[in-house]
Amino acid sequence: MITNTELEHKGNLFPTSLISYEHDQDSISFITKNGVRLLIQVLRDNMLRLRYATTGIFAHDFSYAVDENHPHGFNQLKIEETDTHIVITTEKFICKVARDDIRVGMYNLDGKPILEDELGFHWEESFEFGGSFVKMSKTSRDQENYFGLGDKPTNFNLKGKRLSLWNTDQYAYGKDTAELYKAVPFYMGLHNNMSYGIFFDNTFKTHFDFCAERRNVTSFWADGGEMNYYFIFGPQMDDVLTTYTDLTGKPELPPMWALGFHQCKWSYYPESKVKEITSKFRELNFPCDAIYLDIDYMDGFRCFTWNKEYFPDPKRMVSELEEDGFKTVAIIDPGIKIDLSYDIFKEALEKDYFCRRADGPYMRGKVWPGECYFPDFTNPEVREWWSGLYRELIGDIGVKGVWNDMNEPAVMEVPGKTFPLDVRHDYDGHRCSHRKAHNIYGMQMARATYEGVKRYNFPKRPFIITRANYSGGQRYTSTWTGDNVATWEHLWLANIQIQRLCISGMSFSGSDIGGFAEQPSGELYARWVQLGVFHPFCRVHSSGDHGEQEPWFFGDEILDISRKFVELRYQLLPYLYTAFYNYVQEGIPILKPLVYFDQQDVQTHYRADEFIFGNQILVCPVQEPNVQGRRMYIPRGKWYNFWTDKAVAGGKEMWVDAPLDIMPIFIKEGAVIPKYPVQQYVDEVKIEQMTLDLYYKLGKENSEFYEDAHDGYEYRQNIYSLRTFKLTGKEDEIILQQHKSGKYSSSYSTFKLKFYGLPFKIRKVFYENEEVPLEKLQFNAEEQSMIIDKEFSELHLVG
Ligand code: MIG
């Protein structure tokens, strides 16, 4: 562990002056007098990769994070020499390497500094583990701010923080807990309206200091491995993030039911209890798509078994639940009970699939089943075996989703709560110790789970949720923020953590709504549901010994408020699904923190309560008890209060009413929001008509609406529909144009258009340039609505 001031660190070694460099295609290799090699790879016009080898020799290049199909290639590369520097210029920015000490600086094309090395690369050799602590420091500008790093439970803006990444089971963690379940060594810096990203792809324990130790220095370092990082230039944050997500990969579309409301608890058993819960949802008309089985469904916590006393016929139960519109999701942990009468244990033992200590014994640790061994998920053969274990659970019994927990990996009652560092791993043929494999263990488990669920659920899409993860893990799985607590502070944290995960490439995430540990008041529960329905993953979960957390537990008022918001989520499913499509296609985060939405407005740099859901809905949770409203910042532009339809001009903070049944929601002017009718679960009813809510704007705004079969893979064969709506508002006219691509044909034939904020009364409607009498469109003057064929291409509404 390095805690001392960098400069006090006597053991630090530094590169000396450059003796030569070589350029070969996309790579430039620099070598210093003391044998340090720096390899700069030009991956895209806005992305370089920098690797340093202290001995001049690089280890075999391998990364779990980088998507093998990531786009790369550049338009321009120029290399020039000056007296002091070697200068690399791409189409987007300039990188200078100093002859004196190979310190690196990045500049925009006008020569303005984006990011410059302070000490730059340095390292400290470790005799103990036979590698080096590899370190990097950068200068920070006064106005510079920092965002990212995955699930960290701290202020959204990271300036002034020092954090480390070491996946840890943190029951009831708190604000500023340094290490949580995930390791996402990616952050974005922003100053002078220029944003850049750093992805430090090193799976050892990593550390980040954002001006905590020294006001004008940011540093990152690792307890081993290679100084290997990617520099991505924006200047827009969305360019940085989509480039990062291109590099580390995007998931496939989830089945739409995975975006519904989910109910979970540790644990629902026996079968009669599960049924009692699901029936109650239907009886109370409270929409719900999934029910979760936590560890007690198993036989003595043995993975892939069932407790036959509680669940005598799982296949029948799962299919009955399915008939009632519930998908079943079951938990699977990594620890395999040491038990020679347990097939899976025996097989793994025979095949030598368990992790071993340095001298040969198995890694033995206590988790829920008692003493366990742990499969080495970093071995491709083990992953393949693990995938195959899902045959019965998914293929035969019909469970639709799998929940991977405890995969930090967590071990009970031992120092460090995880494997000791000497444990050996295959690391896909790059044998190493746990020091290097720890942070990707959970990701590789989720990957094997994904492959298995996908295989046995095919041609339907898989749903996986994991607690531990590493950069790139978004390709395989969704995630949640682990064991939070039923407090107002944790509601505040959940809001920040999910926004942070969204700008760390992991949009498909949510918190345990209501809090996992302890019990929420009805008020806290309602406020948390209000926020949770705007998170990409929406699940109530709680720990069994802390009472009930079903929506009806807190009385009718809370039930009604919760239902009202969950119904809103179901209405907005087509909008959320479209945002998901943008995430899957382009890497655009589903939630957009205000700084991401409008980085030019410096007011946003310290804002974290408010965020944009999708592209056009502004949301701000209420995070304290006993209030009738709150102050919030409305970003620049004009917005409509969703509840009152009143327009407000943004760029300022204002008071917004929010009694308990209201959470502040605003719609961007010009938006076209697609809505479903309320359903009790996805695909409960055939959609006969879609509603489009149109919010008047003087000027233009584009909106999108993506659809497909909600499950399956036909969308990849062009069987989807992507509608782009272009709204143009004038003083006394509104024009709506539609462009459609893809071959999916939806079940409904008409749109119900509802207008908000029109400054005129609609007198005439032109449909494809022909006037149509208002009655023919079932025009409703009071509601400002009309019915129109879904395939229209142009509409003019004239006042
Ligand atoms: O040691 O499976 O975060 O969601 O309910 C606790 C029981 C293990 C921790 C998970 C939580 C889950 C619980 N698990």
Coordinates of C-alpha atoms in Angstrom, one line a residue, residues 165-677:
L165 CA -10.3 -0.2 -6.6
W166 CA -10.4 -3.6 -4.9
N167 CA -13.6 -5.5 -5.2
T168 CA -15.0 -5.9 -1.7
D169 CA -18.2 -7.2 -0.1
Q170 CA -19.2 -4.2 2.0
Y171 CA -22.3 -5.0 3.9
A172 CA -24.1 -1.7 4.9
Y173 CA -21.3 0.4 3.4
G174 CA -21.4 4.2 4.0
K175 CA -20.7 7.4 2.3
D176 CA -17.0 7.5 1.3
T177 CA -16.3 3.8 1.8
A178 CA -13.2 3.6 -0.3
E179 CA -13.7 0.1 -1.9
L180 CA -16.9 -1.4 -3.1
Y181 CA -18.0 -4.3 -5.3
K182 CA -16.7 -3.1 -8.6
A183 CA -13.5 -2.0 -10.2
V184 CA -13.9 0.5 -13.1
P185 CA -10.6 2.3 -13.5
F186 CA -12.0 4.9 -15.9
Y187 CA -12.6 8.5 -15.2
M188 CA -13.2 11.7 -17.2
G189 CA -11.6 15.1 -16.5
L190 CA -13.2 18.4 -17.6
H191 CA -11.7 21.9 -17.8
N192 CA -12.1 24.8 -20.2
N193 CA -15.0 23.0 -21.9
M194 CA -12.7 20.2 -22.8
S195 CA -13.2 16.7 -21.6
Y196 CA -10.9 13.7 -21.8
G197 CA -10.9 10.2 -20.4
I198 CA -8.3 8.0 -18.8
F199 CA -8.8 4.2 -18.7
F200 CA -6.1 2.6 -16.6
D201 CA -6.6 -1.1 -17.7
N202 CA -4.8 -2.7 -14.9
T203 CA -6.6 -5.4 -12.8
F204 CA -4.3 -5.2 -9.8
K205 CA -5.5 -3.0 -6.9
T206 CA -5.5 0.5 -8.4
H207 CA -5.5 3.9 -6.7
F208 CA -6.7 7.3 -7.9
D209 CA -6.0 10.6 -6.3
F210 CA -7.9 13.6 -7.6
C211 CA -6.1 16.6 -6.1
A212 CA -6.5 15.1 -2.6
E213 CA -2.9 15.0 -1.7
R214 CA -1.7 18.0 -3.7
R215 CA -4.0 20.6 -5.0
N216 CA -2.8 20.6 -8.6
V217 CA -1.9 17.0 -9.1
T218 CA -3.9 14.0 -10.0
S219 CA -2.3 10.6 -9.9
F220 CA -3.2 7.0 -10.5
W221 CA -1.1 3.9 -9.6
A222 CA -1.4 0.1 -9.2
D223 CA 0.0 -2.5 -6.9
G224 CA 1.6 -4.4 -9.7
G225 CA 1.2 -5.0 -13.4
E226 CA 1.9 -2.6 -16.2
M227 CA 1.4 1.2 -16.5
N228 CA -1.1 0.7 -19.4
Y229 CA -3.7 3.4 -20.0
Y230 CA -5.8 4.8 -22.7
F231 CA -6.1 8.5 -23.2
I232 CA -9.4 9.6 -24.9
F233 CA -10.0 13.2 -26.1
G234 CA -13.6 14.6 -26.3
P235 CA -13.7 17.6 -26.2
Q236 CA -17.3 16.6 -25.5
M237 CA -17.9 14.2 -22.6
D238 CA -20.3 12.1 -24.7
D239 CA -17.4 11.6 -27.3
V240 CA -15.1 10.4 -24.5
L241 CA -17.7 8.1 -23.0
T242 CA -18.9 6.6 -26.3
T243 CA -15.2 6.0 -27.2
Y244 CA -14.6 4.3 -23.9
T245 CA -17.7 2.2 -24.3
D246 CA -16.7 1.3 -27.9
L247 CA -13.4 0.1 -26.5
T248 CA -14.7 -1.9 -23.5
G249 CA -17.9 -3.0 -25.2
K250 CA -21.6 -2.7 -25.1
P251 CA -24.2 -5.2 -24.1
E252 CA -26.9 -6.7 -26.2
L253 CA -30.5 -5.5 -25.7
P254 CA -32.1 -7.1 -22.6
P255 CA -35.5 -8.7 -22.9
M256 CA -38.0 -5.9 -22.2
W257 CA -39.4 -7.7 -19.1
A258 CA -36.0 -7.1 -17.5
L259 CA -36.9 -3.3 -17.6
G260 CA -40.1 -3.9 -15.7
F261 CA -40.5 -3.7 -11.9
H262 CA -38.8 -6.5 -10.0
Q263 CA -39.5 -7.8 -6.5
C264 CA -36.9 -9.5 -4.5
K265 CA -36.2 -10.4 -0.9
W266 CA -33.7 -12.5 1.0
S267 CA -35.6 -14.9 0.8
Y268 CA -39.0 -15.8 -0.5
Y269 CA -39.6 -19.5 0.4
P270 CA -41.3 -21.9 0.3
E271 CA -43.3 -22.0 -2.9
S272 CA -46.5 -20.9 -1.1
K273 CA -44.8 -17.7 0.0
V274 CA -43.6 -16.9 -3.5
K275 CA -47.1 -17.4 -4.8
E276 CA -48.6 -15.3 -2.1
I277 CA -46.3 -12.4 -3.0
T278 CA -46.9 -12.7 -6.8
S279 CA -50.7 -13.1 -6.3
K280 CA -50.8 -10.0 -4.1
F281 CA -49.2 -8.0 -6.9
R282 CA -51.9 -9.0 -9.3
E283 CA -54.7 -8.6 -6.8
L284 CA -53.5 -5.0 -6.0
N285 CA -52.9 -4.2 -9.7
F286 CA -49.3 -3.4 -9.0
P287 CA -47.2 -4.0 -12.1
C288 CA -44.4 -6.5 -11.7
D289 CA -42.4 -8.6 -14.1
A290 CA -40.0 -10.7 -12.0
I291 CA -39.7 -12.4 -8.7
Y292 CA -36.3 -13.4 -7.3
L293 CA -35.2 -16.5 -5.4
D294 CA -32.4 -15.8 -3.0
I295 CA -30.1 -18.5 -1.6
D296 CA -32.7 -20.4 0.4
Y297 CA -34.2 -22.0 -2.7
M298 CA -31.1 -24.3 -2.8
D299 CA -30.5 -27.5 -1.0
G300 CA -28.0 -26.5 1.8
F301 CA -26.9 -23.5 -0.4
R302 CA -25.5 -25.9 -3.0
C303 CA -25.5 -24.1 -6.3
F304 CA -27.7 -25.6 -9.0
T305 CA -29.8 -27.6 -6.5
W306 CA -33.2 -27.1 -5.1
N307 CA -34.5 -27.6 -1.6
K308 CA -37.2 -30.1 -2.4
E309 CA -39.1 -29.5 0.8
Y310 CA -39.7 -25.8 0.0
F311 CA -39.8 -26.3 -3.8
P312 CA -41.1 -29.8 -4.6
D313 CA -41.6 -29.1 -8.3
P314 CA -39.6 -26.0 -9.4
K315 CA -40.4 -26.5 -13.1
R316 CA -44.2 -26.5 -12.4
M317 CA -43.8 -23.4 -10.1
V318 CA -41.8 -21.5 -12.6
S319 CA -44.2 -22.2 -15.4
E320 CA -47.2 -21.2 -13.2
L321 CA -45.5 -18.0 -12.3
E322 CA -44.8 -17.4 -16.0
E323 CA -48.4 -17.9 -16.8
D324 CA -49.2 -15.2 -14.3
G325 CA -46.7 -12.9 -16.0
F326 CA -43.8 -13.4 -13.7
K327 CA -40.3 -14.3 -14.8
T328 CA -38.2 -16.2 -12.2
V329 CA -34.7 -15.1 -11.4
A330 CA -32.5 -17.3 -9.3
I331 CA -29.3 -16.5 -7.4
I332 CA -26.0 -18.4 -8.0
D333 CA -22.9 -17.9 -5.9
P334 CA -19.3 -18.9 -6.7
G335 CA -18.6 -21.0 -3.6
I336 CA -19.1 -24.7 -4.1
K337 CA -19.7 -26.7 -1.0
I338 CA -17.1 -29.2 -0.1
D339 CA -19.2 -32.4 -0.2
L340 CA -18.2 -35.5 -2.0
S341 CA -21.9 -36.5 -2.4
Y342 CA -22.5 -33.3 -4.4
D343 CA -22.0 -33.9 -8.2
I344 CA -20.9 -30.5 -9.1
F345 CA -18.3 -30.4 -6.4
K346 CA -17.0 -33.9 -7.4
E347 CA -16.8 -33.0 -11.0
A348 CA -14.9 -29.8 -10.4
L349 CA -12.5 -31.6 -8.2
E350 CA -11.9 -34.3 -10.7
K351 CA -11.3 -31.8 -13.5
D352 CA -9.1 -29.6 -11.3
Y353 CA -11.3 -26.6 -11.7
F354 CA -10.9 -25.1 -8.3
C355 CA -8.5 -22.3 -7.4
R356 CA -5.4 -23.4 -5.5
R357 CA -3.1 -21.7 -3.0
A358 CA 0.5 -21.1 -4.0
D359 CA 1.8 -24.4 -2.7
G360 CA -1.0 -26.5 -4.1
P361 CA -3.8 -26.9 -1.6
Y362 CA -7.2 -25.7 -2.7
M363 CA -8.4 -22.2 -1.8
R364 CA -10.7 -23.1 1.1
G365 CA -13.1 -20.5 2.5
K366 CA -16.4 -20.2 4.3
V367 CA -19.4 -18.8 2.6
W368 CA -23.1 -19.6 2.9
P369 CA -22.8 -23.4 2.3
G370 CA -20.1 -23.7 4.9
E371 CA -16.5 -24.6 3.8
C372 CA -16.2 -24.2 0.0
Y373 CA -13.8 -24.3 -2.9
F374 CA -14.1 -21.8 -5.7
P375 CA -14.0 -22.4 -9.4
D376 CA -11.3 -20.5 -11.3
F377 CA -13.5 -18.5 -13.7
T378 CA -10.3 -17.1 -15.2
N379 CA -9.8 -20.5 -16.9
P380 CA -11.7 -20.7 -20.2
E381 CA -12.4 -24.4 -19.7
V382 CA -13.9 -23.7 -16.2
R383 CA -16.1 -21.0 -17.7
E384 CA -17.3 -23.4 -20.4
W385 CA -18.1 -26.0 -17.7
W386 CA -19.9 -23.4 -15.6
S387 CA -22.0 -22.3 -18.6
G388 CA -23.0 -25.9 -19.1
L389 CA -24.3 -26.1 -15.5
Y390 CA -27.2 -23.9 -16.5
R391 CA -28.7 -26.5 -18.7
E392 CA -31.2 -27.7 -16.1
L393 CA -31.9 -24.4 -14.4
I394 CA -32.6 -22.4 -17.5
G395 CA -33.2 -25.0 -20.3
D396 CA -35.3 -27.4 -18.3
I397 CA -36.8 -25.6 -15.3
G398 CA -37.3 -22.4 -17.2
V399 CA -35.7 -19.9 -14.9
K400 CA -35.3 -16.7 -17.0
G401 CA -32.5 -14.8 -15.3
V402 CA -29.5 -15.4 -13.0
W403 CA -28.2 -13.3 -10.2
N404 CA -24.5 -13.7 -9.4
D405 CA -23.6 -12.6 -5.9
M406 CA -20.6 -12.9 -3.6
N407 CA -18.2 -12.8 -6.5
E408 CA -15.8 -10.1 -5.3
P409 CA -15.0 -13.0 -4.3
A410 CA -16.4 -12.7 -0.7
V411 CA -15.1 -15.1 2.0
M412 CA -16.5 -15.0 5.6
E413 CA -14.5 -14.6 8.8
V414 CA -11.1 -14.0 7.2
P415 CA -8.9 -11.0 7.1
G416 CA -9.5 -9.0 4.0
K417 CA -12.9 -10.8 3.4
T418 CA -11.5 -12.4 0.3
F419 CA -8.9 -14.8 -1.1
P420 CA -5.3 -14.4 0.1
L421 CA -3.1 -12.9 -2.5
D422 CA -1.1 -16.1 -3.1
V423 CA -4.1 -17.9 -4.7
R424 CA -3.3 -19.0 -8.2
H425 CA -5.3 -18.3 -11.3
D426 CA -5.2 -19.3 -14.9
Y427 CA -6.0 -15.8 -16.3
D428 CA -6.6 -17.3 -19.7
G429 CA -3.2 -18.8 -19.9
H430 CA -1.3 -16.0 -18.3
R431 CA -0.8 -17.7 -14.9
C432 CA -0.9 -15.3 -12.0
S433 CA -1.8 -14.7 -8.4
H434 CA -5.0 -13.3 -6.9
R435 CA -3.2 -10.0 -6.7
K436 CA -3.8 -9.7 -10.4
A437 CA -7.0 -11.7 -10.8
H438 CA -9.0 -10.5 -7.8
N439 CA -10.7 -7.5 -9.6
I440 CA -11.8 -9.6 -12.6
Y441 CA -12.9 -12.7 -10.8
G442 CA -16.6 -11.6 -10.6
M443 CA -16.6 -10.3 -14.1
Q444 CA -15.4 -13.7 -15.4
M445 CA -18.0 -15.5 -13.3
A446 CA -20.8 -13.3 -14.8
R447 CA -19.3 -13.9 -18.2
A448 CA -19.6 -17.7 -17.9
T449 CA -23.1 -17.2 -16.5
Y450 CA -24.1 -15.0 -19.4
E451 CA -22.8 -17.6 -21.9
G452 CA -24.8 -20.4 -20.2
V453 CA -28.0 -18.5 -19.7
K454 CA -27.8 -17.3 -23.3
R455 CA -27.2 -20.8 -24.6
Y456 CA -30.1 -22.4 -22.7
N457 CA -32.6 -19.6 -23.0
F458 CA -32.0 -19.1 -26.7
P459 CA -33.7 -17.9 -28.9
K460 CA -34.8 -15.6 -26.0
R461 CA -32.4 -13.1 -24.6
P462 CA -30.5 -13.7 -21.4
F463 CA -30.8 -11.6 -18.2
I464 CA -27.9 -11.6 -15.8
I465 CA -27.2 -9.5 -12.8
T466 CA -23.9 -9.4 -10.9
R467 CA -22.6 -7.7 -7.8
A468 CA -18.8 -7.6 -8.7
N469 CA -17.6 -6.4 -12.0
Y470 CA -14.7 -4.9 -13.9
S471 CA -14.5 -2.5 -16.9
G472 CA -16.0 -4.3 -19.9
G473 CA -18.3 -6.4 -17.8
Q474 CA -21.2 -4.5 -19.1
R475 CA -21.0 -6.7 -22.2
Y476 CA -22.4 -9.6 -20.2
T477 CA -24.4 -8.4 -17.3
S478 CA -26.4 -5.8 -15.4
T479 CA -25.5 -4.9 -11.9
W480 CA -26.8 -3.4 -8.6
T481 CA -25.1 -1.4 -5.9
G482 CA -25.0 -4.2 -3.2
D483 CA -25.9 -4.0 0.4
N484 CA -27.1 -0.5 1.0
V485 CA -29.1 0.7 4.0
A486 CA -32.6 2.1 4.4
T487 CA -31.6 5.6 5.2
W488 CA -32.0 9.0 3.5
E489 CA -28.3 9.2 3.0
H490 CA -28.4 6.0 1.0
L491 CA -31.2 7.3 -1.2
W492 CA -28.8 10.2 -2.0
L493 CA -26.0 7.7 -2.6
A494 CA -28.1 5.5 -4.8
N495 CA -28.9 8.5 -7.0
I496 CA -25.2 9.3 -7.4
Q497 CA -24.0 5.7 -7.7
I498 CA -26.3 4.9 -10.6
Q499 CA -25.5 8.1 -12.4
R500 CA -21.8 7.3 -11.9
L501 CA -22.2 3.8 -13.2
C502 CA -24.0 5.1 -16.2
I503 CA -21.1 7.4 -17.1
S504 CA -18.7 4.5 -16.4
G505 CA -20.1 2.4 -19.2
M506 CA -22.4 0.3 -17.0
S507 CA -25.8 1.8 -17.6
F508 CA -27.8 -1.3 -16.7
S509 CA -27.8 -0.7 -13.0
G510 CA -30.0 0.0 -10.0
S511 CA -30.0 0.0 -6.2
D512 CA -31.9 -2.1 -3.7
I513 CA -35.0 0.1 -3.6
G514 CA -36.0 0.8 0.0
G515 CA -32.5 -0.3 1.2
F516 CA -31.2 -3.8 1.9
A517 CA -30.2 -3.5 5.5
E518 CA -32.6 -2.0 8.1
Q519 CA -36.1 -0.9 7.4
P520 CA -37.4 2.2 5.6
S521 CA -40.2 4.4 6.8
G522 CA -43.1 4.5 4.4
E523 CA -42.1 7.9 3.3
L524 CA -38.5 6.9 2.5
Y525 CA -39.8 3.8 0.7
A526 CA -42.1 6.0 -1.5
R527 CA -39.3 8.5 -2.3
W528 CA -37.0 5.6 -3.2
V529 CA -39.6 4.0 -5.5
Q530 CA -40.0 7.4 -7.2
L531 CA -36.2 7.5 -7.9
G532 CA -35.9 3.8 -8.7
V533 CA -38.4 3.8 -11.5
F534 CA -36.0 6.1 -13.3
H535 CA -33.1 3.8 -12.9
P536 CA -32.3 1.4 -15.8
F537 CA -32.7 -1.5 -13.4
C538 CA -35.7 -1.3 -11.0
R539 CA -35.8 -3.8 -8.2
V540 CA -37.0 -3.8 -4.6
H541 CA -34.8 -5.9 -2.4
S542 CA -34.2 -6.3 1.3
S543 CA -32.6 -8.5 3.8
G544 CA -35.0 -11.0 5.4
D545 CA -34.3 -10.3 9.0
H546 CA -35.3 -6.6 8.6
G547 CA -39.0 -6.9 8.0
E548 CA -41.2 -6.7 4.9
Q549 CA -40.6 -4.4 1.9
E550 CA -43.3 -5.2 -0.5
P551 CA -45.1 -2.1 -1.7
W552 CA -48.3 -2.9 0.3
F553 CA -46.5 -3.2 3.6
F554 CA -46.5 0.5 4.4
G555 CA -50.3 1.1 4.1
D556 CA -52.5 2.3 1.3
E557 CA -51.1 5.8 0.8
I558 CA -47.6 4.5 0.2
L559 CA -49.0 1.7 -1.9
D560 CA -50.9 4.1 -4.1
I561 CA -48.0 6.5 -4.5
S562 CA -45.6 3.6 -5.4
R563 CA -48.1 2.2 -7.8
K564 CA -48.5 5.5 -9.5
F565 CA -44.8 5.7 -10.2
V566 CA -44.4 2.1 -11.2
E567 CA -47.3 2.6 -13.6
L568 CA -45.4 5.6 -15.0
R569 CA -42.4 3.4 -15.6
Y570 CA -44.6 1.0 -17.5
Q571 CA -46.0 3.8 -19.6
L572 CA -42.5 5.0 -20.3
L573 CA -41.1 1.6 -21.2
P574 CA -41.0 2.4 -25.0
Y575 CA -39.0 5.5 -24.1
L576 CA -36.7 3.7 -21.8
Y577 CA -36.3 0.9 -24.3
T578 CA -35.3 3.5 -26.9
A579 CA -32.7 4.9 -24.5
F580 CA -31.4 1.3 -24.0
Y581 CA -31.2 0.9 -27.8
N582 CA -29.0 4.1 -27.9
Y583 CA -26.8 2.6 -25.2
V584 CA -26.5 -0.7 -26.9
Q585 CA -25.8 0.8 -30.3
E586 CA -23.7 3.8 -29.4
G587 CA -22.7 3.5 -25.8
I588 CA -24.8 6.5 -24.8
P589 CA -25.5 6.3 -21.1
I590 CA -29.2 5.8 -20.2
L591 CA -29.0 8.4 -17.4
K592 CA -27.2 11.6 -18.2
P593 CA -25.8 13.5 -15.3
L594 CA -26.2 17.3 -15.8
V595 CA -22.5 17.8 -16.4
Y596 CA -22.7 15.3 -19.2
F597 CA -25.8 16.8 -20.6
D598 CA -24.4 20.4 -20.7
Q599 CA -20.7 20.5 -19.8
Q600 CA -20.4 24.1 -21.1
D601 CA -22.7 25.3 -18.2
V602 CA -20.3 25.3 -15.3
Q603 CA -23.3 25.3 -12.9
T604 CA -23.6 21.6 -13.8
H605 CA -20.2 20.6 -12.7
Y606 CA -21.1 20.2 -9.0
R607 CA -24.7 19.2 -9.6
A608 CA -25.7 15.6 -8.8
D609 CA -29.2 15.5 -7.6
E610 CA -30.8 16.2 -11.0
F611 CA -30.2 14.0 -14.0
I612 CA -31.7 13.3 -17.5
F613 CA -33.4 10.0 -18.0
G614 CA -33.0 9.1 -21.6
N615 CA -32.6 12.2 -23.7
Q616 CA -35.5 14.4 -22.7
I617 CA -36.8 13.8 -19.2
L618 CA -35.3 15.7 -16.3
V619 CA -35.7 14.0 -12.9
C620 CA -34.8 15.2 -9.4
P621 CA -35.5 12.9 -6.4
V622 CA -36.6 14.2 -3.1
Q623 CA -34.0 13.2 -0.6
E624 CA -35.2 14.3 2.7
P625 CA -38.2 13.6 4.9
N626 CA -41.1 16.0 5.6
V627 CA -40.8 18.3 2.7
Q628 CA -43.4 19.7 0.3
G629 CA -40.9 20.4 -2.5
R630 CA -37.3 21.3 -3.0
R631 CA -35.0 23.6 -4.8
M632 CA -33.4 22.1 -7.9
Y633 CA -31.4 23.2 -10.9
I634 CA -33.1 23.3 -14.3
P635 CA -30.5 23.0 -17.0
R636 CA -30.5 25.5 -19.9
G637 CA -33.4 25.4 -22.3
K638 CA -37.1 25.3 -21.8
W639 CA -38.8 22.5 -19.9
Y640 CA -42.3 21.5 -19.0
N641 CA -43.3 20.5 -15.5
F642 CA -44.7 17.0 -16.1
W643 CA -47.3 17.4 -13.4
T644 CA -48.6 20.9 -14.2
D645 CA -47.6 21.1 -17.9
K646 CA -46.3 24.6 -17.1
A647 CA -43.2 25.6 -19.0
V648 CA -40.1 27.0 -17.2
A649 CA -36.9 28.5 -18.5
G650 CA -33.8 26.8 -17.2
G651 CA -30.3 27.8 -16.5
K652 CA -31.2 28.5 -12.9
E653 CA -32.2 27.0 -9.6
M654 CA -35.8 27.1 -8.6
W655 CA -38.3 25.8 -6.0
V656 CA -40.5 22.9 -7.3
D657 CA -43.5 21.6 -5.4
A658 CA -43.2 17.9 -4.5
P659 CA -45.5 16.7 -1.8
L660 CA -45.2 13.0 -1.1
D661 CA -47.1 11.8 -4.2
I662 CA -44.9 14.0 -6.6
M663 CA -41.3 13.9 -7.6
P664 CA -40.1 16.7 -9.8
I665 CA -40.1 15.6 -13.4
F666 CA -39.6 17.9 -16.4
I667 CA -39.9 17.3 -20.1
K668 CA -37.7 19.0 -22.6
E669 CA -39.5 21.3 -25.0
G670 CA -40.0 19.8 -28.5
A671 CA -39.8 16.2 -27.1
V672 CA -42.0 13.5 -28.5
I673 CA -42.4 10.9 -25.8
P674 CA -43.8 7.4 -26.8
K675 CA -46.0 5.8 -24.2
Y676 CA -47.7 2.4 -23.6
P677 CA -50.9 1.9 -21.7

